PDB file of C-alpha atoms and ligand atoms in Angstrom:
ATOM      1  CA  MET Z 289       4.101   6.524   0.738  1.00  0.00           C
ATOM      2  CA  LYS Z 290       3.115   5.319  -2.805  1.00  0.00           C
ATOM      3  CA  ASN Z 291       6.363   3.708  -5.031  1.00  0.00           C
ATOM      4  CA  THR Z 292       6.725   5.144  -8.039  1.00  0.00           C
ATOM      5  CA  LYS Z 293       6.666   2.275  -9.856  1.00  0.00           C
ATOM      6  CA  THR Z 294       3.736   1.058  -9.172  1.00  0.00           C
ATOM      7  CA  LEU Z 295       2.726  -3.379  -9.637  1.00  0.00           C
ATOM      8  CA  SER Z 296       0.901  -4.713 -12.685  1.00  0.00           C
ATOM      9  CA  VAL Z 297      -1.368  -6.840 -11.725  1.00  0.00           C
ATOM     10  CA  SER Z 298      -4.247  -5.190 -14.194  1.00  0.00           C
ATOM     11  CA  ALA Z 299      -7.288  -3.365 -12.300  1.00  0.00           C
ATOM     12  CA  ILE Z 300     -10.482  -5.556 -12.035  1.00  0.00           C
ATOM     13  CA  GLU Z 301     -14.232  -4.215 -12.954  1.00  0.00           C
ATOM     14  CA  ASN Z 302     -16.377  -5.846 -10.778  1.00  0.00           C
ATOM     15  CA  GLY Z 303     -15.124  -9.165  -7.750  1.00  0.00           C
ATOM     16  CA  THR Z 304     -13.123  -9.209  -4.801  1.00  0.00           C
ATOM     17  CA  VAL Z 305      -9.894  -8.653  -4.458  1.00  0.00           C
ATOM     18  CA  ILE Z 306      -8.538 -10.391  -1.440  1.00  0.00           C
ATOM     19  CA  ASP Z 307      -4.720  -7.752  -0.353  1.00  0.00           C
ATOM     20  CA  HIS Z 308      -2.086  -8.407   2.173  1.00  0.00           C
ATOM     21  CA  ILE Z 309      -1.858 -12.131   1.902  1.00  0.00           C
ATOM     22  CA  PRO Z 310       1.790 -13.628   3.359  1.00  0.00           C
ATOM     23  CA  ALA Z 311       2.970 -15.052  -0.030  1.00  0.00           C
ATOM     24  CA  GLN Z 312       4.249 -18.377   2.212  1.00  0.00           C
ATOM     25  CA  ASN Z 313       0.399 -18.672   2.576  1.00  0.00           C
ATOM     26  CA  LEU Z 314      -1.330 -18.132  -0.797  1.00  0.00           C
ATOM     27  CA  PHE Z 315      -1.923 -21.752  -2.049  1.00  0.00           C
ATOM     28  CA  ASN Z 316      -3.343 -22.503   1.366  1.00  0.00           C
ATOM     29  CA  VAL Z 317      -5.987 -19.187   1.216  1.00  0.00           C
ATOM     30  CA  ILE Z 318      -6.752 -20.435  -2.626  1.00  0.00           C
ATOM     31  CA  SER Z 319      -7.039 -24.325  -0.808  1.00  0.00           C
ATOM     32  CA  ILE Z 320      -9.468 -23.008   1.422  1.00  0.00           C
ATOM     33  CA  LEU Z 321     -11.320 -20.816  -0.460  1.00  0.00           C
ATOM     34  CA  GLY Z 322     -11.995 -23.355  -3.335  1.00  0.00           C
ATOM     35  CA  LEU Z 323     -10.617 -21.217  -5.859  1.00  0.00           C
ATOM     36  CA  ASP Z 324      -8.999 -24.488  -7.739  1.00  0.00           C
ATOM     37  CA  GLN Z 325     -13.181 -24.857  -7.331  1.00  0.00           C
ATOM     38  CA  LEU Z 326     -14.205 -22.228  -9.123  1.00  0.00           C
ATOM     39  CA  THR Z 327     -14.531 -23.212 -12.873  1.00  0.00           C
ATOM     40  CA  GLU Z 328     -15.618 -19.553 -14.655  1.00  0.00           C
ATOM     41  CA  SER Z 329     -14.222 -16.752 -12.485  1.00  0.00           C
ATOM     42  CA  GLN Z 330     -11.704 -15.184 -14.473  1.00  0.00           C
ATOM     43  CA  ILE Z 331      -8.640 -15.088 -11.435  1.00  0.00           C
ATOM     44  CA  THR Z 332      -5.020 -13.605 -10.721  1.00  0.00           C
ATOM     45  CA  PHE Z 333      -2.653 -13.713  -8.984  1.00  0.00           C
ATOM     46  CA  GLY Z 334       0.698 -11.850  -7.632  1.00  0.00           C
ATOM     47  CA  TYR Z 335       2.956 -14.304  -5.703  1.00  0.00           C
ATOM     48  CA  ASN Z 336       6.258 -12.245  -4.018  1.00  0.00           C
ATOM     49  CA  LEU Z 337       4.892  -9.047  -4.608  1.00  0.00           C
ATOM     50  CA  PRO Z 338       7.071  -6.498  -1.523  1.00  0.00           C
ATOM     51  CA  SER Z 339       5.099  -5.852   1.247  1.00  0.00           C
ATOM     52  CA  GLU Z 340       6.059  -3.107   4.200  1.00  0.00           C
ATOM     53  CA  LYS Z 341       4.024  -4.996   6.269  1.00  0.00           C
ATOM     54  CA  LEU Z 342       4.708  -8.818   5.440  1.00  0.00           C
ATOM     55  CA  GLY Z 343       7.622  -8.808   3.299  1.00  0.00           C
ATOM     56  CA  ARG Z 344       6.169 -11.219   0.593  1.00  0.00           C
ATOM     57  CA  LYS Z 345       2.978 -10.902  -0.042  1.00  0.00           C
ATOM     58  CA  ALA Z 346       0.366 -12.175  -2.416  1.00  0.00           C
ATOM     59  CA  ILE Z 347      -2.756 -10.862  -4.303  1.00  0.00           C
ATOM     60  CA  ILE Z 348      -5.847 -12.643  -5.539  1.00  0.00           C
ATOM     61  CA  LYS Z 349      -8.242 -11.316  -7.378  1.00  0.00           C
ATOM     62  CA  ILE Z 350     -11.401 -12.748  -8.928  1.00  0.00           C
ATOM     63  CA  ALA Z 351     -13.560 -11.198 -11.513  1.00  0.00           C
ATOM     64  CA  ASP Z 352     -17.107 -11.553 -10.839  1.00  0.00           C
ATOM     65  CA  LYS Z 353     -16.956 -12.759  -7.516  1.00  0.00           C
ATOM     66  CA  PHE Z 354     -18.300 -12.066  -3.995  1.00  0.00           C
ATOM     67  CA  PHE Z 355     -18.653 -13.834  -0.252  1.00  0.00           C
ATOM     68  CA  GLU Z 356     -19.939 -14.305   2.293  1.00  0.00           C
ATOM     69  CA  ASP Z 357     -18.552 -13.160   5.398  1.00  0.00           C
ATOM     70  CA  ILE Z 358     -18.064 -17.558   6.820  1.00  0.00           C
ATOM     71  CA  GLU Z 359     -16.351 -18.212   3.193  1.00  0.00           C
ATOM     72  CA  VAL Z 360     -14.056 -15.653   3.456  1.00  0.00           C
ATOM     73  CA  ASP Z 361     -13.809 -15.985   7.455  1.00  0.00           C
ATOM     74  CA  LYS Z 362     -12.318 -19.223   7.389  1.00  0.00           C
ATOM     75  CA  ILE Z 363      -8.580 -17.557   5.895  1.00  0.00           C
ATOM     76  CA  ALA Z 364      -8.360 -15.348   9.024  1.00  0.00           C
ATOM     77  CA  LEU Z 365      -7.001 -18.332  10.031  1.00  0.00           C
ATOM     78  CA  VAL Z 366      -4.077 -18.211   7.199  1.00  0.00           C
ATOM     79  CA  ALA Z 367      -3.856 -15.022   6.115  1.00  0.00           C
ATOM     80  CA  PRO Z 368      -4.734 -12.904   8.976  1.00  0.00           C
ATOM     81  CA  HIS Z 369      -4.120  -9.160   7.930  1.00  0.00           C
ATOM     82  CA  ALA Z 370      -6.420  -9.652   4.905  1.00  0.00           C
ATOM     83  CA  LYS Z 371      -8.108  -7.257   3.574  1.00  0.00           C
ATOM     84  CA  LEU Z 372     -11.094  -8.028   0.964  1.00  0.00           C
ATOM     85  CA  ASN Z 373     -11.745  -5.050  -1.547  1.00  0.00           C
ATOM     86  CA  ILE Z 374     -15.424  -5.356  -3.012  1.00  0.00           C
ATOM     87  CA  ILE Z 375     -15.268  -3.631  -6.214  1.00  0.00           C
ATOM     88  CA  ARG Z 376     -17.831  -2.596  -8.612  1.00  0.00           C
ATOM     89  CA  ASN Z 377     -17.100  -1.163 -12.194  1.00  0.00           C
ATOM     90  CA  TYR Z 378     -13.546  -0.144 -11.186  1.00  0.00           C
ATOM     91  CA  GLU Z 379     -14.043   1.627  -7.516  1.00  0.00           C
ATOM     92  CA  VAL Z 380     -13.361   0.170  -4.805  1.00  0.00           C
ATOM     93  CA  VAL Z 381     -16.852   0.166  -2.808  1.00  0.00           C
ATOM     94  CA  GLU Z 382     -15.798  -1.734   0.515  1.00  0.00           C
ATOM     95  CA  LYS Z 383     -12.827  -3.003   2.402  1.00  0.00           C
ATOM     96  CA  ARG Z 384     -13.658  -5.539   4.986  1.00  0.00           C
ATOM     97  CA  GLN Z 385     -10.885  -7.461   6.949  1.00  0.00           C
ATOM     98  CA  VAL Z 386     -11.464 -10.878   7.891  1.00  0.00           C
ATOM     99  CA  ASN Z 387     -11.836 -12.659  11.740  1.00  0.00           C
ATOM    100  CA  VAL Z 388     -10.759 -15.717  13.006  1.00  0.00           C
ATOM    101  CA  PRO Z 389     -13.905 -17.333  13.896  1.00  0.00           C
ATOM    102  CA  GLU Z 390     -15.137 -19.249  16.889  1.00  0.00           C
ATOM    103  CA  GLN Z 391     -15.032 -23.083  15.337  1.00  0.00           C
ATOM    104  CA  ILE Z 392     -13.448 -24.365  12.097  1.00  0.00           C
ATOM    105  CA  PHE Z 393     -15.651 -27.424  10.528  1.00  0.00           C
ATOM    106  CA  ASN Z 394     -12.995 -29.460   7.981  1.00  0.00           C
ATOM    107  CA  ILE Z 395     -10.092 -27.203   7.088  1.00  0.00           C
ATOM    108  CA  ALA Z 396      -7.267 -28.180   9.271  1.00  0.00           C
ATOM    109  CA  ARG Z 397      -6.196 -31.724  10.362  1.00  0.00           C
ATOM    110  CA  CYS Z 398      -5.806 -32.177  14.308  1.00  0.00           C
ATOM    111  CA  MET Z 399      -2.026 -32.413  15.126  1.00  0.00           C
ATOM    112  CA  ASN Z 400      -2.859 -36.030  17.618  1.00  0.00           C
ATOM    113  CA  PRO Z 401      -1.786 -38.719  15.802  1.00  0.00           C
ATOM    114  CA  LYS Z 402      -4.072 -40.849  17.505  1.00  0.00           C
ATOM    115  CA  CYS Z 403      -7.297 -38.598  17.474  1.00  0.00           C
ATOM    116  CA  ILE Z 404     -10.192 -40.130  16.317  1.00  0.00           C
ATOM    117  CA  THR Z 405     -10.478 -38.089  12.317  1.00  0.00           C
ATOM    118  CA  ASN Z 406      -6.981 -39.328  11.819  1.00  0.00           C
ATOM    119  CA  HIS Z 407      -7.788 -43.183  11.934  1.00  0.00           C
ATOM    120  CA  GLU Z 408     -12.057 -42.482  10.579  1.00  0.00           C
ATOM    121  CA  ASN Z 409     -12.803 -40.647   7.718  1.00  0.00           C
ATOM    122  CA  ILE Z 410     -14.544 -37.616  10.085  1.00  0.00           C
ATOM    123  CA  PRO Z 411     -14.872 -34.144   9.379  1.00  0.00           C
ATOM    124  CA  THR Z 412     -12.520 -32.365  11.919  1.00  0.00           C
ATOM    125  CA  LYS Z 413     -14.316 -29.568  13.949  1.00  0.00           C
ATOM    126  CA  PHE Z 414     -12.006 -27.001  16.327  1.00  0.00           C
ATOM    127  CA  ARG Z 415     -12.580 -24.561  18.372  1.00  0.00           C
ATOM    128  CA  VAL Z 416     -10.880 -21.102  18.084  1.00  0.00           C
ATOM    129  CA  ILE Z 417      -8.682 -20.367  21.531  1.00  0.00           C
ATOM    130  CA  ASN Z 418      -6.859 -17.125  21.340  1.00  0.00           C
ATOM    131  CA  ASP Z 419      -4.221 -16.798  24.730  1.00  0.00           C
ATOM    132  CA  GLY Z 420      -2.136 -14.158  23.048  1.00  0.00           C
ATOM    133  CA  LYS Z 421      -1.920 -16.949  19.846  1.00  0.00           C
ATOM    134  CA  VAL Z 422      -4.308 -18.494  18.146  1.00  0.00           C
ATOM    135  CA  LYS Z 423      -5.257 -22.483  17.927  1.00  0.00           C
ATOM    136  CA  LEU Z 424      -7.019 -25.131  16.620  1.00  0.00           C
ATOM    137  CA  LYS Z 425      -9.125 -27.363  20.123  1.00  0.00           C
ATOM    138  CA  CYS Z 426     -10.023 -30.580  18.857  1.00  0.00           C
ATOM    139  CA  CYS Z 427     -13.263 -31.389  19.625  1.00  0.00           C
ATOM    140  CA  TYR Z 428     -12.518 -34.599  19.656  1.00  0.00           C
ATOM    141  CA  CYS Z 429      -9.567 -35.396  21.177  1.00  0.00           C
ATOM    142  CA  GLU Z 430      -8.619 -32.173  23.226  1.00  0.00           C
ATOM    143  CA  LYS Z 431      -5.737 -31.880  21.708  1.00  0.00           C
ATOM    144  CA  ASP Z 432      -4.623 -28.614  20.525  1.00  0.00           C
ATOM    145  CA  THR Z 433      -2.849 -27.815  17.399  1.00  0.00           C
ATOM    146  CA  ASP Z 434      -1.039 -24.432  16.689  1.00  0.00           C
ATOM    147  CA  ILE Z 435      -1.253 -22.765  13.118  1.00  0.00           C
ATOM    148  CA  GLU Z 436       2.593 -22.408  12.811  1.00  0.00           C
ATOM    149  CA  HIS Z 437       2.012 -26.908  13.044  1.00  0.00           C
ATOM    150  CA  MET Z 438      -1.610 -26.785  11.165  1.00  0.00           C
ATOM    151  CA  LYS Z 439      -1.864 -29.471   7.511  1.00  0.00           C
ATOM    152  CA  LEU Z 440      -4.738 -28.620   5.862  1.00  0.00           C
ATOM    153  CA  VAL Z 441      -7.622 -31.954   5.314  1.00  0.00           C
ATOM    154  CA  ASN Z 442      -6.888 -31.981   1.324  1.00  0.00           C
ATOM    155  CA  LYS Z 443      -3.153 -32.154   1.498  1.00  0.00           C
TER     156      LYS Z 443
HETATM  157  N1  CTP J 103      -7.477  -2.732  -7.150  1.00  0.00           N
HETATM  158  C1  CTP J 103      -7.926  -4.574  -8.656  1.00  0.00           C
HETATM  159  N2  CTP J 103      -9.286  -3.744  -9.148  1.00  0.00           N
HETATM  160  C2  CTP J 103      -9.493  -1.831  -9.212  1.00  0.00           C
HETATM  161  C3  CTP J 103      -9.777  -1.163  -8.062  1.00  0.00           C
HETATM  162  C4  CTP J 103      -8.087  -1.911  -7.529  1.00  0.00           C
HETATM  163  O1  CTP J 103      -7.747  -4.822  -8.887  1.00  0.00           O
HETATM  164  N3  CTP J 103     -10.459  -1.746 -10.110  1.00  0.00           N
HETATM  165  C5  CTP J 103      -6.842  -3.511  -5.922  1.00  0.00           C
HETATM  166  C6  CTP J 103      -5.469  -2.453  -5.814  1.00  0.00           C
HETATM  167  O2  CTP J 103      -5.016  -2.931  -7.348  1.00  0.00           O
HETATM  168  C7  CTP J 103      -4.720  -2.786  -4.707  1.00  0.00           C
HETATM  169  C8  CTP J 103      -7.280  -3.502  -4.275  1.00  0.00           C
HETATM  170  O3  CTP J 103      -7.523  -3.916  -5.478  1.00  0.00           O
HETATM  171  O4  CTP J 103      -4.410  -3.810  -4.660  1.00  0.00           O
HETATM  172  C9  CTP J 103      -7.306  -2.052  -3.026  1.00  0.00           C
HETATM  173  O5  CTP J 103      -7.242  -1.423  -3.750  1.00  0.00           O
HETATM  174  P1  CTP J 103      -6.547   0.998  -3.612  1.00  0.00           P
HETATM  175  O6  CTP J 103      -7.586   0.751  -2.379  1.00  0.00           O
HETATM  176  O7  CTP J 103      -6.436   1.875  -4.284  1.00  0.00           O
HETATM  177  O8  CTP J 103      -5.384   0.383  -3.077  1.00  0.00           O
HETATM  178  P2  CTP J 103      -4.539   1.487  -1.678  1.00  0.00           P
HETATM  179  O9  CTP J 103      -5.328   1.887  -1.494  1.00  0.00           O
HETATM  180  O10 CTP J 103      -3.153   0.781  -1.614  1.00  0.00           O
HETATM  181  O11 CTP J 103      -4.997  -0.382  -0.343  1.00  0.00           O
HETATM  182  P3  CTP J 103      -4.897  -0.600   0.949  1.00  0.00           P
HETATM  183  O12 CTP J 103      -6.182  -0.535   1.880  1.00  0.00           O
HETATM  184  O13 CTP J 103      -4.774  -2.131   1.173  1.00  0.00           O
HETATM  185  O14 CTP J 103      -3.948  -0.435   1.282  1.00  0.00           O
HETATM  186 ZN1   ZN J 104      -8.744 -34.264  17.481  1.00  0.00          ZN
END
């Protein structure tokens, strides 16, 4: 049932709305998508909005920007239930789920302090494994990094 008090992050004319982001991961999503590098796009954020499914959710609206699947799928690590709404002429013309990619390049750090990627300037590379729980297996040291302990490379 729709809430009678609708939330007030304004509608966009064209672009992408990423909804159902867990609030605590908004800044990780911004970082993974490199939104802080977009110098032209108008971006609005909603943070700590009430959500039935997530408790507190975040939403990102990026005007005049349309992503490739390969770009947005990376956020599935931190926002597995994120939904992309493609907006054209104020209408939602498409909804897309994100899918966890099979490999992750240079996004997460390896949890193993001895891993070469933590000592030399080498981009990290993981295979994503899902045995009930999503984990990242380092292609260099074979150690697993779980999502809860995952730290992003640019932090
Ligand atoms: N939206 C927007 N600008 C538009 C149209 C929609 O910013 N011109 C946003 C809405 O605010 C909403 C999201 O895009 O956050 C999806 O819109 P809609 O499908 O209308 O909402 P819901 O049905 O609530 O979405 P869901 O599928 O997530 O339940
Ligand atoms: Zn490693």
